Short mmCIF file of C-alpha atoms in Angstrom, two decimals:
data_model
loop_
_atom_site.label_atom_id
_atom_site.label_comp_id
_atom_site.label_asym_id
_atom_site.label_seq_id
_atom_site.Cartn_x
_atom_site.Cartn_y
_atom_site.Cartn_z
CA MET A 1 -53.82 -68.60 -6.14
CA ILE A 2 -51.49 -68.87 -9.14
CA LYS A 3 -52.45 -65.43 -10.14
CA LYS A 4 -51.57 -64.15 -6.67
CA GLN A 5 -48.07 -66.06 -6.78
CA ILE A 6 -47.46 -64.55 -10.26
CA GLU A 7 -48.28 -61.02 -8.78
CA ILE A 8 -45.89 -61.62 -5.80
CA SER A 9 -43.17 -62.76 -8.22
CA LEU A 10 -43.78 -59.88 -10.43
CA ASN A 11 -43.57 -57.38 -7.52
CA LYS A 12 -40.33 -58.97 -6.20
CA ALA A 13 -38.83 -58.72 -9.79
CA ILE A 14 -39.94 -55.00 -9.93
CA GLU A 15 -38.43 -54.37 -6.46
CA GLU A 16 -35.23 -56.13 -7.51
CA LYS A 17 -34.97 -54.11 -10.72
CA ALA A 18 -35.47 -50.94 -8.77
CA ARG A 19 -32.74 -51.92 -6.30
CA ARG A 20 -30.42 -52.71 -9.24
CA GLU A 21 -31.17 -49.42 -10.92
CA LYS A 22 -30.61 -47.52 -7.60
CA TYR A 23 -27.38 -49.46 -7.21
CA ILE A 24 -26.30 -48.51 -10.76
CA TYR A 25 -27.24 -45.00 -10.20
CA TYR A 26 -24.99 -44.71 -7.17
CA ILE A 27 -22.10 -46.30 -8.93
CA LYS A 28 -22.52 -43.98 -11.93
CA TYR A 29 -22.70 -40.93 -9.50
CA VAL A 30 -19.64 -41.96 -7.51
CA SER A 31 -17.79 -42.80 -10.73
CA SER A 32 -18.68 -39.39 -12.16
CA ILE A 33 -16.80 -37.77 -9.19
CA PHE A 34 -14.00 -40.04 -8.34
CA LEU A 35 -12.94 -41.20 -11.88
CA PRO A 36 -12.14 -37.65 -13.07
CA ALA A 37 -10.39 -37.00 -9.87
CA PHE A 38 -8.33 -40.21 -10.15
CA ILE A 39 -7.50 -39.26 -13.77
CA VAL A 40 -6.26 -35.72 -12.68
CA PHE A 41 -4.31 -37.25 -9.75
CA ILE A 42 -2.63 -39.74 -12.12
CA SER A 43 -1.92 -37.02 -14.73
CA LEU A 44 -0.43 -34.66 -12.19
CA ASN A 45 1.82 -37.19 -10.65
CA PHE A 46 3.03 -39.13 -13.65
CA PHE A 47 2.45 -36.98 -16.91
CA ILE A 48 2.37 -33.31 -16.05
CA GLY A 49 3.28 -31.16 -13.01
CA ILE A 50 2.49 -27.77 -11.77
CA ALA A 51 4.96 -25.24 -10.12
CA SER A 52 4.75 -21.69 -8.99
CA VAL A 53 7.42 -19.07 -9.92
CA LYS A 54 8.88 -17.38 -6.80
CA GLY A 55 10.80 -14.33 -7.37
CA SER A 56 12.27 -12.35 -10.29
CA SER A 57 15.08 -14.67 -11.38
CA MET A 58 13.36 -15.70 -14.61
CA GLU A 59 12.14 -12.29 -15.72
CA LYS A 60 11.57 -11.33 -18.67
CA GLU A 61 10.03 -14.75 -19.41
CA LEU A 62 8.43 -15.68 -16.14
CA HIS A 63 7.24 -13.36 -13.35
CA ASN A 64 6.60 -13.87 -9.59
CA ASN A 65 3.51 -15.90 -8.94
CA ASP A 66 3.21 -17.19 -12.56
CA ILE A 67 2.17 -20.87 -12.71
CA VAL A 68 3.97 -23.27 -15.09
CA ILE A 69 2.83 -26.52 -16.16
CA PHE A 70 5.63 -29.01 -17.14
CA ASN A 71 5.90 -32.19 -18.98
CA ARG A 72 7.20 -35.00 -16.67
CA LEU A 73 7.53 -37.56 -19.44
CA ASN A 74 9.76 -35.52 -21.86
CA LYS A 75 13.45 -35.94 -20.79
CA ASP A 76 14.90 -34.84 -24.18
CA ILE A 77 16.36 -31.70 -22.67
CA LYS A 78 17.58 -29.10 -25.13
CA ARG A 79 19.41 -25.81 -24.68
CA PHE A 80 17.15 -22.95 -23.76
CA ASP A 81 14.34 -25.23 -22.39
CA ILE A 82 12.89 -23.91 -19.14
CA ILE A 83 13.03 -26.82 -16.72
CA VAL A 84 11.63 -27.50 -13.15
CA ALA A 85 14.14 -29.20 -10.97
CA ASN A 86 14.77 -30.20 -7.42
CA LYS A 87 17.56 -28.43 -5.53
CA ASP A 88 19.77 -31.27 -3.98
CA ASP A 89 20.44 -29.90 -0.45
CA GLU A 90 16.82 -28.64 0.14
CA ASN A 91 13.47 -29.83 -0.91
CA ILE A 92 12.94 -26.80 -3.08
CA ASP A 93 11.81 -26.62 -6.67
CA ILE A 94 13.72 -24.34 -8.98
CA ILE A 95 12.73 -23.01 -12.47
CA LYS A 96 15.69 -22.14 -14.69
CA ARG A 97 16.72 -22.09 -18.31
CA VAL A 98 19.01 -24.85 -19.63
CA ILE A 99 22.15 -23.17 -21.02
CA GLY A 100 24.90 -25.96 -20.90
CA LEU A 101 24.31 -29.46 -21.97
CA PRO A 102 26.09 -32.74 -20.88
CA ASN A 103 29.75 -32.93 -21.98
CA GLU A 104 29.98 -29.34 -23.07
CA LYS A 105 32.57 -26.79 -21.90
CA VAL A 106 30.87 -23.73 -20.40
CA ASN A 107 32.74 -20.39 -19.86
CA ILE A 108 31.72 -17.04 -18.68
CA VAL A 109 34.09 -14.26 -19.83
CA ASP A 110 33.38 -10.45 -19.67
CA GLY A 111 29.63 -11.02 -19.08
CA ASN A 112 29.24 -13.37 -22.07
CA VAL A 113 28.49 -17.08 -22.02
CA TYR A 114 30.53 -19.27 -24.30
CA ILE A 115 29.58 -22.88 -25.17
CA ASN A 116 32.57 -25.02 -26.40
CA ASP A 117 34.37 -21.58 -27.13
CA ILE A 118 31.53 -20.29 -29.24
CA LEU A 119 29.68 -17.11 -27.99
CA LEU A 120 26.07 -17.78 -27.07
CA ASP A 121 23.43 -15.13 -28.08
CA GLU A 122 21.27 -14.68 -25.18
CA SER A 123 19.58 -11.36 -26.20
CA LEU A 124 16.04 -12.82 -26.75
CA TYR A 125 15.57 -13.78 -23.09
CA THR A 126 17.93 -12.18 -20.64
CA ILE A 127 16.82 -9.16 -18.89
CA ASN A 128 20.16 -7.36 -18.57
CA GLY A 129 22.24 -9.17 -21.24
CA THR A 130 25.29 -9.78 -19.01
CA THR A 131 26.23 -12.75 -17.14
CA GLU A 132 28.56 -12.26 -14.24
CA THR A 133 30.22 -15.06 -12.46
CA GLN A 134 29.40 -15.88 -8.85
CA ASP A 135 31.36 -18.31 -6.55
CA VAL A 136 31.82 -21.09 -9.19
CA ILE A 137 35.01 -21.08 -11.19
CA PHE A 138 34.69 -21.13 -14.92
CA PRO A 139 35.33 -22.84 -17.37
CA ILE A 140 33.34 -25.91 -16.51
CA ILE A 141 33.17 -29.17 -18.38
CA LEU A 142 29.80 -30.83 -17.74
CA LYS A 143 29.55 -34.54 -17.06
CA ASP A 144 27.27 -37.04 -18.90
CA ASP A 145 24.29 -36.15 -16.72
CA GLU A 146 24.89 -32.54 -15.89
CA TYR A 147 23.25 -29.37 -17.01
CA LEU A 148 24.15 -25.74 -16.40
CA CYS A 149 20.99 -23.74 -15.81
CA LEU A 150 20.72 -19.96 -15.44
CA GLY A 151 17.95 -17.47 -14.60
CA ASP A 152 16.99 -15.02 -17.33
CA ASN A 153 17.32 -12.25 -14.90
CA ARG A 154 20.93 -12.76 -14.30
CA ALA A 155 21.56 -10.06 -11.67
CA LYS A 156 18.80 -11.61 -9.39
CA SER A 157 19.27 -15.34 -10.15
CA LEU A 158 20.74 -17.90 -7.90
CA ASP A 159 21.64 -20.46 -10.41
CA SER A 160 24.43 -22.87 -11.52
CA ARG A 161 27.02 -19.93 -11.25
CA ASN A 162 26.56 -20.34 -7.54
CA SER A 163 27.69 -23.35 -5.56
CA GLN A 164 24.50 -23.09 -3.50
CA THR A 165 22.51 -24.26 -6.51
CA GLY A 166 25.29 -25.69 -8.69
CA LEU A 167 24.96 -27.86 -11.74
CA ILE A 168 21.58 -29.67 -12.19
CA ASN A 169 21.73 -33.47 -12.41
CA LYS A 170 19.30 -35.09 -14.95
CA ASP A 171 17.74 -37.19 -12.26
CA ASP A 172 16.77 -33.99 -10.44
CA ILE A 173 14.90 -32.56 -13.30
CA PHE A 174 11.15 -33.03 -13.01
CA GLY A 175 10.24 -31.87 -16.52
CA ILE A 176 10.24 -29.20 -19.25
CA VAL A 177 7.76 -26.23 -19.00
CA PHE A 178 5.36 -26.06 -21.75
CA ILE A 179 2.57 -23.73 -20.42
CA VAL A 180 2.76 -20.46 -18.51
CA LEU A 181 -0.23 -19.07 -16.71
CA ARG A 182 0.29 -15.50 -15.86
CA ASN A 183 0.16 -14.31 -12.21
CA LEU A 184 -2.79 -16.14 -11.00
CA HIS A 185 -2.28 -15.23 -7.28
#
């Protein structure tokens, strides 16, 4: 009788152990799927972002359908950084190069950009080398939280020279581009 009770107890313990192992297996399986997905979700919403280049306004650096990955945490924006920002009046992301920084005087004269009356050398990244004004009147003195951003292909870019885009407020900047994936579409 005692031997039978021991066998019954032992069988119950074995069954309980099997149930626990099965439960642990399912937890590990579900975790192996959802934990990485959760980490990617958090990363894409708080640390990095992804945007797609539309059009030719950033050529020669970026091309139509390139994918850019940007750092959401770095808000130390410097001249010549390529940023992803939100256009105020529409829910559209724009990708442009930072040319004018807060509290600077920006002027465009005879196709050349001047920062605080000093000619800016833009030969490394502009496609046509000249910057014509659009409907914004220059010179402009930027406020504490404003950036003047231009496309590299100045002839094809709707940027801070145009009142439709205007100056970019620091709060509207999502981040600084740090990786470019070439034409994945």
